[in-house]
């Protein structure tokens, strides 16, 4: 019975990633603070297992007494069995207590380790290069933080609790079995491994099926996720029915797989029930003949039965545990993989230029660059540009021409493949990146991203610890104060996920306030008004003009100039007619 109980659908597998090795050294670092508690848990678990080994023996003795009274009907049953019963009761109590103890300790260790691991992984993920995020899917990274840590934790707990207990019980019970009856034990030792072997084979086939099931479910979820996440596009193309059909087909496929799995599990359970019942019957039959031949006491047969059941259950547990260990190790490997990964561009470290000496002059010296995830494709080649301090320089070029790339290099999201970028004559690579991003450069992009919190917090994101007055001043400078105070909740208005409850122009002005609050010496405006309608463009542009005075400004423009008509758009139009588009803004 036991074998099949646990053969339920295992947790979702992770197909596509490349397996990495489990990092035992790192694991040890997470485990070390808990060694004392772990030791206590192990002692308690061993204790519980040993008590479990004792119980069948005592039960057998009790049965022996019962049998005697059934035969002879004399003496006082209660007084004779009282000692044994109290002993058993005490053992039951002790067993319960030990179980309680080690489970509490284990859950304590598991939860704390999970928190430590999540914290470490999250902090290391946040430190990775932007190039790392170009190549990875956010969903996969998040699932390493959630599912993988979860799975690793539960495997760890299971190995200590079940693994230790089952091993002890198997060994202990085998010892007492062989003391009870060597002949029966030998028989059992032949029958059981054979059954276990068959069971394991079937089990692994079922696991494979269940993995396929999970993958299919994930595929179906992916379809739904995509459709719901992009509902506006789906609606705009009137694709509801097609999406329904796609989802339906995936669901149908997953139903088919799940039913096959269900039949497999049913067969497995049915067969293993028969097998185990037959073993009980066989033991009783052979043992019974031994009892009849006076080679075995009835009570001992009872002990034997209970103990052999314990062995069977424990071995079944161990075989399931094995699968869990494999999954836990690969989950752990995925968790640890990104913990040891170090970025090429560190978050901090390097020189700073004191504010009073900072001019904000920027030069790109013969910079060549291609994105790490697309190494064969040069975006900038031998690109040279000087931004004089306090002046506005505009990069104009078609979309895809490399304007955003230039801004990213200035923010040091990436390092140039060749050449260098300097700030006041110093190579960016020698300067502290967090100082550069946090205090020197203000970045305003085409599509500002806000966080799902209050307006106050969003602006303060630009400078942690800014006072309310500083926030108000920045908002005024960004032409945002008025619309903010017109909201009933003013600066405490929560802007919704990614700022969804604001208009484009309002979002952009908050982004400007957020950039201005750090009073940056250098301002990057990456097509900051191109996504706006002309009315909000006017207020935003006004804020930008005000923000630009006295700062070094790198502005990327294409749309704005196009919209204005005039010479630029005419140039672009002609160029498009007679030549392929330029590689990079020059
Ligand atoms: P612009 O801002 O002028 O429209 P970009 O700097 O965004 O142009 O893009 C320049 C080129 O680099 C484009 O061909 C684009 O496909 C490519 N590119 C942009 N971002 C990435 C990225 N993260 N990874 C790889 N290629 C990129
Ligand atoms: Mg761009």
XYZ file of C-alpha atoms and ligand atoms in Angstrom:
614
model
C 0.000 0.000 0.000
C 2.748 2.357 0.933
C 4.630 2.192 -2.310
C 1.788 3.595 -4.286
C 0.604 6.278 -1.881
C 3.478 8.543 -2.537
C 3.647 7.879 -6.254
C 1.609 10.973 -6.968
C 2.441 13.519 -9.617
C 5.841 14.955 -8.711
C 6.268 18.734 -8.745
C 6.720 20.522 -12.023
C 9.969 19.603 -13.744
C 12.111 22.133 -15.501
C 12.751 20.931 -18.986
C 14.705 23.350 -21.085
C 17.596 24.538 -18.885
C 20.999 23.002 -19.203
C 21.810 21.032 -16.078
C 24.556 22.524 -13.976
C 26.397 20.825 -11.170
C 25.266 20.999 -7.619
C 27.554 23.292 -5.675
C 28.226 21.450 -2.424
C 30.570 24.113 -1.114
C 27.902 26.772 -1.383
C 25.315 24.462 0.122
C 27.632 23.901 3.060
C 27.818 27.656 3.621
C 24.053 27.838 3.896
C 23.892 24.768 6.105
C 26.697 25.696 8.480
C 24.782 28.181 10.654
C 22.209 25.477 11.344
C 24.515 22.563 12.121
C 23.658 22.455 15.809
C 19.932 22.398 15.204
C 20.435 19.924 12.382
C 22.377 17.649 14.723
C 19.533 17.798 17.241
C 16.997 17.039 14.504
C 19.021 14.051 13.348
C 19.283 12.690 16.878
C 15.527 13.057 17.366
C 14.766 11.439 14.005
C 17.053 8.521 14.783
C 15.388 8.197 18.167
C 11.960 8.090 16.580
C 13.124 5.448 14.125
C 14.573 3.285 16.867
C 11.328 3.524 18.813
C 9.513 2.434 15.653
C 11.721 -0.630 15.533
C 10.829 -1.469 19.121
C 7.094 -1.240 18.702
C 6.503 -4.383 16.585
C 8.438 -6.505 19.065
C 6.302 -5.344 21.970
C 3.133 -5.745 19.935
C 4.138 -9.356 19.299
C 4.607 -9.968 22.995
C 1.189 -8.510 23.688
C -0.376 -10.739 21.063
C 1.377 -13.670 22.675
C -0.328 -12.853 25.993
C -3.673 -12.428 24.251
C -3.205 -15.794 22.565
C -2.375 -17.438 25.848
C -5.603 -16.178 27.378
C -7.590 -17.253 24.350
C -6.199 -20.753 24.847
C -6.210 -21.144 28.573
C -8.757 -18.663 30.011
C -7.012 -18.436 33.350
C -5.108 -15.877 35.384
C -5.614 -12.123 35.218
C -5.129 -10.740 31.715
C -5.203 -7.120 32.821
C -2.472 -7.409 35.373
C -0.269 -9.462 33.131
C -0.625 -7.181 30.139
C -0.588 -3.933 32.069
C 3.161 -3.648 32.189
C 3.492 -4.261 28.461
C 0.655 -1.911 27.565
C 2.077 0.950 29.591
C 5.416 0.323 27.994
C 3.807 0.503 24.554
C 1.846 3.619 25.450
C 5.022 5.267 26.656
C 6.766 4.360 23.417
C 3.866 5.741 21.373
C 4.045 8.964 23.337
C 7.789 9.130 22.988
C 7.578 8.429 19.273
C 5.044 11.213 18.835
C 7.133 13.609 20.817
C 10.316 12.825 18.906
C 8.500 13.167 15.599
C 7.103 16.511 16.664
C 10.548 17.623 17.754
C 12.461 16.751 14.625
C 9.772 18.068 12.309
C 9.753 21.409 14.114
C 13.529 21.646 13.994
C 13.665 20.646 10.350
C 11.047 23.126 9.292
C 12.975 25.793 11.172
C 16.187 24.932 9.353
C 14.442 24.578 6.005
C 12.627 27.896 6.191
C 15.674 29.812 7.340
C 17.854 28.278 4.687
C 15.238 29.092 2.057
C 15.151 32.730 3.174
C 18.939 32.943 3.110
C 19.100 31.336 -0.311
C 16.406 33.547 -1.782
C 18.031 36.621 -0.377
C 21.459 35.661 -1.700
C 20.130 34.692 -5.109
C 18.003 37.819 -5.468
C 20.836 40.087 -4.506
C 23.198 38.372 -6.914
C 20.635 38.449 -9.717
C 20.182 42.184 -9.239
C 23.932 42.603 -9.620
C 24.163 40.880 -12.973
C 25.075 42.750 -16.137
C 22.295 44.141 -18.280
C 23.617 41.777 -20.964
C 22.678 38.880 -18.680
C 19.072 40.052 -18.623
C 19.054 40.531 -22.396
C 19.671 36.815 -22.715
C 17.400 35.487 -19.960
C 13.675 35.295 -19.514
C 12.426 37.037 -16.398
C 9.974 34.220 -15.747
C 12.788 31.707 -15.540
C 14.762 33.858 -13.146
C 11.742 34.330 -10.936
C 11.043 30.634 -10.920
C 14.549 29.981 -9.624
C 13.690 32.216 -6.702
C 10.356 30.546 -6.075
C 9.842 27.015 -7.369
C 13.442 25.884 -7.300
C 14.164 27.103 -3.800
C 10.867 25.582 -2.673
C 11.691 22.245 -4.231
C 15.194 22.213 -2.863
C 13.899 22.988 0.603
C 11.318 20.256 0.623
C 13.809 17.713 -0.738
C 16.246 18.652 1.966
C 13.646 18.239 4.676
C 12.482 14.952 3.215
C 15.973 13.519 2.986
C 16.689 14.221 6.627
C 13.315 13.181 8.000
C 12.181 10.338 5.757
C 15.584 9.217 4.553
C 17.135 8.898 7.955
C 14.064 7.318 9.440
C 13.513 4.887 6.620
C 17.124 3.725 6.570
C 17.181 3.205 10.311
C 13.894 1.398 10.226
C 14.948 -0.886 7.407
C 18.160 -1.857 9.172
C 16.601 -2.097 12.612
C 13.604 -4.088 11.499
C 15.719 -6.434 9.392
C 17.782 -7.153 12.480
C 14.726 -7.891 14.571
C 13.189 -9.914 11.728
C 16.205 -12.151 11.491
C 16.167 -12.574 15.258
C 12.510 -13.553 15.089
C 12.861 -16.050 12.273
C 15.841 -16.465 10.004
C 13.980 -18.621 7.554
C 11.108 -16.202 7.060
C 13.532 -13.310 6.760
C 15.457 -15.059 4.002
C 12.242 -15.670 2.104
C 11.304 -12.047 2.504
C 14.730 -10.938 1.308
C 14.190 -12.814 -1.931
C 10.643 -11.665 -2.608
C 11.007 -8.029 -1.682
C 13.871 -6.837 -3.883
C 12.186 -8.462 -6.866
C 8.995 -6.562 -6.161
C 10.862 -3.373 -5.431
C 12.700 -3.705 -8.725
C 9.479 -3.987 -10.687
C 8.019 -1.138 -8.670
C 10.988 1.111 -9.344
C 10.849 0.441 -13.065
C 7.160 1.233 -13.201
C 7.755 4.233 -10.980
C 10.343 5.735 -13.293
C 8.104 5.195 -16.311
C 5.335 7.000 -14.446
C 7.641 9.822 -13.512
C 8.547 10.288 -17.142
C 4.887 10.383 -18.070
C 4.190 12.857 -15.361
C 7.014 15.072 -16.527
C 5.503 15.104 -20.000
C 2.174 15.988 -18.417
C 3.702 18.926 -16.597
C 5.402 20.168 -19.727
C 2.130 20.007 -21.593
C 0.371 21.928 -18.822
C 3.140 24.523 -18.963
C 2.614 24.831 -22.713
C -1.108 25.378 -22.233
C -0.444 27.940 -19.521
C 1.960 29.692 -21.831
C -0.750 30.096 -24.457
C -3.216 31.485 -21.917
C -0.592 33.715 -20.406
C 0.342 35.207 -23.743
C -3.267 35.814 -24.746
C -4.319 37.350 -21.437
C -1.158 39.389 -21.132
C -1.616 40.854 -24.601
C -5.357 41.094 -24.515
C -5.392 44.457 -26.253
C -3.605 43.061 -29.263
C -5.824 39.995 -29.296
C -8.900 42.222 -29.162
C -7.579 44.557 -31.822
C -7.116 41.681 -34.250
C -10.360 39.979 -33.216
C -8.348 36.853 -32.474
C -10.366 35.661 -29.464
C -11.693 32.607 -31.189
C -8.322 31.528 -32.531
C -6.768 31.916 -29.093
C -9.610 29.878 -27.606
C -8.934 27.171 -30.138
C -5.210 27.211 -29.486
C -5.730 26.982 -25.752
C -8.384 24.309 -26.203
C -6.068 22.180 -28.322
C -3.303 22.382 -25.752
C -5.765 21.540 -22.986
C -7.040 18.557 -24.931
C -3.488 17.306 -25.373
C -2.773 17.708 -21.697
C -6.000 15.902 -20.784
C -4.937 13.008 -22.963
C -1.526 12.818 -21.318
C -2.962 13.204 -17.827
C -5.436 10.385 -18.410
C -2.657 8.093 -19.578
C -0.775 8.983 -16.450
C -3.895 8.377 -14.385
C -4.302 4.909 -15.877
C -0.644 4.199 -15.181
C -0.959 5.237 -11.573
C -4.136 3.219 -11.189
C -2.446 0.120 -12.601
C 0.535 0.655 -10.368
C -1.613 1.037 -7.278
C -3.727 -1.973 -8.109
C -0.716 -4.179 -8.766
C 1.170 -3.048 -5.724
C -1.855 -3.589 -3.520
C -2.062 -7.159 -4.804
C 1.656 -7.663 -4.303
C 1.655 -6.414 -0.769
C -1.425 -8.297 0.230
C 0.093 -11.448 -1.232
C 3.191 -10.874 0.807
C 1.134 -10.596 3.960
C -0.725 -13.747 3.057
C 2.491 -15.533 2.128
C 4.129 -14.550 5.378
C 1.084 -15.698 7.308
C 0.933 -18.951 5.372
C 4.582 -19.890 5.661
C 4.862 -18.432 9.135
C 1.678 -20.250 10.096
C 3.145 -23.551 9.042
C 6.206 -22.774 11.131
C 3.929 -21.977 14.069
C 2.083 -25.221 13.497
C 5.397 -27.077 13.508
C 6.200 -25.326 16.792
C 9.197 -23.607 15.207
C 7.751 -20.140 15.773
C 5.566 -18.522 18.422
C 2.289 -16.965 17.288
C 3.294 -13.646 18.848
C 6.571 -13.663 17.010
C 4.720 -14.166 13.761
C 2.665 -11.100 14.617
C 5.838 -9.139 15.342
C 7.266 -10.399 12.114
C 4.260 -9.251 10.147
C 4.268 -5.757 11.623
C 8.023 -5.403 11.296
C 8.051 -6.607 7.714
C 5.338 -4.103 6.906
C 7.561 -1.416 8.393
C 10.447 -2.578 6.212
C 8.275 -2.550 3.118
C 6.927 0.887 3.824
C 10.382 2.249 4.533
C 11.876 0.809 1.376
C 9.035 2.174 -0.681
C 9.688 5.555 0.914
C 13.353 5.292 0.065
C 12.669 4.590 -3.596
C 10.399 7.623 -3.819
C 12.915 9.622 -1.909
C 15.538 8.768 -4.475
C 13.532 10.499 -7.195
C 12.997 13.448 -4.909
C 16.720 13.695 -4.205
C 17.488 13.810 -7.914
C 14.948 16.573 -8.425
C 16.104 18.431 -5.321
C 19.722 18.353 -6.424
C 18.943 19.729 -9.840
C 16.711 22.413 -8.331
C 19.544 23.266 -5.951
C 21.996 23.369 -8.820
C 19.784 25.893 -10.588
C 19.504 28.005 -7.454
C 23.239 27.993 -6.841
C 24.200 28.541 -10.469
C 23.389 32.238 -10.503
C 24.604 32.768 -6.963
C 28.192 32.309 -8.017
C 27.931 34.155 -11.295
C 29.778 37.442 -11.107
C 29.005 40.324 -13.453
C 31.637 41.883 -15.700
C 30.575 45.375 -14.698
C 30.458 45.599 -10.908
C 27.736 47.626 -9.204
C 30.159 49.719 -7.235
C 33.837 50.261 -6.668
C 36.102 52.732 -8.392
C 36.783 56.429 -8.198
C 34.419 59.366 -7.845
C 34.850 62.975 -8.858
C 33.814 65.344 -6.069
C 30.703 67.296 -6.980
C 32.435 70.671 -6.910
C 35.048 69.497 -9.435
C 32.637 67.720 -11.727
C 32.146 69.496 -15.061
C 30.218 66.798 -16.864
C 32.187 66.699 -20.076
C 31.764 63.455 -21.918
C 33.655 61.982 -24.815
C 33.225 58.814 -26.811
C 36.675 57.920 -28.202
C 36.543 55.665 -31.266
C 33.946 53.468 -29.634
C 32.930 50.224 -31.280
C 30.202 48.139 -29.803
C 28.109 45.097 -30.440
C 25.642 43.633 -27.975
C 27.000 40.585 -26.105
C 23.983 38.531 -27.132
C 24.540 39.435 -30.810
C 28.312 39.558 -31.086
C 28.523 39.455 -34.876
C 26.407 42.540 -35.346
C 28.245 45.851 -34.871
C 25.928 48.610 -33.657
C 28.595 51.286 -33.301
C 31.853 51.383 -35.220
C 34.624 53.840 -34.506
C 32.117 56.250 -33.035
C 33.485 59.522 -31.701
C 31.419 62.191 -30.002
C 32.071 64.960 -27.511
C 29.468 66.405 -25.180
C 30.842 69.721 -23.915
C 29.884 70.527 -20.316
C 26.621 72.388 -19.910
C 25.651 71.974 -23.557
C 22.934 70.078 -25.321
C 23.964 67.598 -27.990
C 21.339 65.816 -29.994
C 21.892 62.504 -31.730
C 19.602 62.118 -34.653
C 19.116 58.945 -36.541
C 16.564 56.470 -37.607
C 15.060 54.012 -35.241
C 17.489 51.135 -34.819
C 20.351 53.482 -35.601
C 21.956 53.157 -32.176
C 20.805 56.186 -30.174
C 19.657 54.173 -27.190
C 22.845 52.148 -27.422
C 24.941 55.294 -27.024
C 22.887 56.210 -23.948
C 23.347 52.712 -22.527
C 27.104 52.946 -22.950
C 27.086 56.261 -21.134
C 25.110 54.710 -18.277
C 27.636 51.883 -18.394
C 24.980 49.242 -18.861
C 27.554 47.780 -21.222
C 31.236 48.394 -21.847
C 32.426 49.252 -25.356
C 34.000 46.432 -27.354
C 36.756 48.852 -28.390
C 37.573 52.454 -27.598
C 36.459 54.221 -24.451
C 33.996 56.633 -22.943
C 35.298 59.314 -20.619
C 33.755 61.621 -18.067
C 35.894 64.717 -17.455
C 38.745 62.869 -19.117
C 38.502 59.779 -16.918
C 37.630 56.414 -18.401
C 34.160 55.367 -17.208
C 35.599 51.977 -16.376
C 37.713 53.521 -13.610
C 34.750 55.281 -12.027
C 32.283 53.914 -9.512
C 29.238 52.787 -11.536
C 26.732 53.332 -8.741
C 28.033 56.840 -8.198
C 27.863 57.454 -11.952
C 24.291 56.207 -12.272
C 23.018 57.396 -8.927
C 24.466 60.902 -8.832
C 25.870 61.985 -12.163
C 23.484 60.832 -14.839
C 19.762 61.371 -15.035
C 18.131 59.089 -17.565
C 14.758 59.729 -19.141
C 13.660 57.166 -21.648
C 10.983 56.937 -24.244
C 8.782 54.684 -22.148
C 9.200 55.545 -18.497
C 8.640 52.678 -16.090
C 7.168 53.508 -12.728
C 6.787 51.182 -9.770
C 3.410 50.183 -8.385
C 3.602 52.415 -5.334
C 2.827 56.034 -4.428
C 3.892 59.017 -6.492
C 5.999 60.159 -3.562
C 7.928 56.899 -3.470
C 8.323 56.848 -7.226
C 9.972 60.244 -7.299
C 12.044 59.430 -4.254
C 13.378 56.419 -6.132
C 15.830 58.850 -7.719
C 17.346 59.744 -4.381
C 16.677 57.582 -1.363
C 16.305 59.697 1.729
C 15.183 62.805 -0.117
C 12.977 65.019 2.018
C 9.356 65.752 1.088
C 10.397 69.261 0.131
C 12.977 67.951 -2.303
C 10.305 65.741 -3.877
C 7.934 68.697 -4.256
C 10.687 70.824 -5.786
C 11.592 68.132 -8.293
C 7.924 67.688 -9.183
C 7.527 71.416 -9.735
C 10.586 71.492 -11.921
C 9.140 68.619 -13.950
C 5.774 70.340 -14.437
C 4.193 67.563 -12.405
C 3.255 69.243 -9.148
C -0.025 70.585 -10.429
C -1.479 67.391 -11.767
C -0.277 65.484 -8.715
C -1.985 67.850 -6.281
C -5.149 67.729 -8.364
C -5.498 64.031 -7.469
C -7.602 63.491 -4.339
C -4.749 61.695 -2.643
C -2.043 63.946 -3.999
C 1.456 62.565 -3.575
C 0.058 59.465 -1.879
C -1.727 58.340 -5.029
C -0.760 54.795 -5.915
C 0.029 54.663 -9.611
C -0.875 51.031 -10.319
C 1.268 48.356 -11.871
C 4.009 50.031 -13.929
C 2.141 53.308 -13.564
C -0.858 52.035 -15.526
C -3.292 54.531 -14.013
C -1.487 57.566 -15.392
C -1.433 59.066 -18.843
C 1.747 58.924 -20.888
C 2.559 62.575 -20.320
C 1.980 62.280 -16.581
C 4.186 59.224 -16.352
C 6.899 60.984 -18.282
C 6.777 64.018 -16.004
C 7.088 61.790 -12.922
C 10.058 60.125 -14.587
C 11.580 63.562 -15.161
C 11.028 64.494 -11.521
C 12.582 61.194 -10.521
C 15.648 61.952 -12.620
C 15.900 65.577 -11.529
C 15.747 64.889 -7.816
C 19.298 63.582 -7.933
C 20.339 66.884 -9.530
C 22.370 65.140 -12.188
C 25.210 66.890 -13.970
C 24.412 64.945 -17.104
C 20.959 64.327 -18.496
C 20.106 61.713 -21.085
C 16.864 62.248 -22.954
C 16.240 59.216 -25.099
C 13.383 60.230 -27.412
C 11.689 61.400 -24.252
C 8.683 62.987 -25.930
C 8.272 60.800 -28.977
C 5.526 58.668 -27.468
C 3.401 61.646 -26.421
C 0.575 63.485 -28.099
C 1.287 67.071 -28.991
C -0.490 68.574 -25.983
C 1.387 66.540 -23.382
C 4.508 66.872 -25.485
C 4.293 70.616 -24.937
C 4.263 70.419 -21.107
C 6.866 67.695 -21.050
C 9.102 69.558 -23.476
C 8.784 72.658 -21.337
C 9.903 70.665 -18.302
C 12.764 69.166 -20.268
C 13.917 72.554 -21.516
C 13.970 73.850 -17.979
C 15.781 70.723 -16.754
C 18.373 70.993 -19.505
C 19.726 74.399 -18.598
C 23.149 74.232 -17.036
C 23.493 70.512 -17.631
C 25.303 68.396 -20.138
C 22.506 66.867 -22.146
C 22.578 63.997 -24.576
C 19.311 63.931 -26.445
C 18.290 61.215 -28.826
C 15.692 62.374 -31.267
C 14.104 60.996 -34.329
C 10.361 61.045 -33.960
C 10.241 64.623 -32.709
C 12.077 65.921 -35.713
C 10.044 63.770 -38.041
C 6.828 65.041 -36.512
C 7.919 68.624 -37.003
C 8.194 68.024 -40.733
C 10.857 70.401 -42.033
C 14.350 69.699 -43.197
C 15.103 66.604 -41.136
C 12.089 64.660 -42.252
C 12.793 65.664 -45.809
C 16.370 64.391 -45.456
C 15.173 61.102 -44.046
C 12.620 60.743 -46.774
C 15.224 61.270 -49.502
C 17.723 59.001 -47.814
C 15.176 56.265 -47.594
C 14.599 56.673 -51.286
C 18.154 56.414 -52.515
C 20.381 54.673 -49.976
C 20.346 51.960 -47.346
C 19.954 53.476 -43.850
C 23.145 54.506 -42.022
C 24.709 52.019 -39.608
C 25.208 54.382 -36.729
C 24.539 57.978 -35.836
C 27.581 59.931 -36.863
P 17.691 53.486 -31.581
O 17.616 53.830 -30.132
O 18.475 54.476 -32.362
O 16.369 53.241 -32.178
P 19.030 51.142 -30.592
O 20.253 51.679 -29.969
O 17.930 50.786 -29.670
O 18.519 52.133 -31.714
O 19.401 49.850 -31.423
C 20.506 49.772 -32.277
C 20.643 48.356 -32.792
O 20.990 47.489 -31.733
C 19.371 47.816 -33.386
O 19.727 47.123 -34.570
C 18.831 46.861 -32.363
O 18.227 45.757 -32.976
C 20.069 46.437 -31.623
N 19.794 46.239 -30.195
C 19.217 47.128 -29.368
N 19.156 46.651 -28.112
C 19.709 45.425 -28.152
C 19.960 44.408 -27.177
N 19.615 44.570 -25.894
N 20.542 43.278 -27.580
C 20.910 43.108 -28.867
N 20.716 44.004 -29.826
C 20.131 45.177 -29.492
Mg 15.966 54.058 -28.940
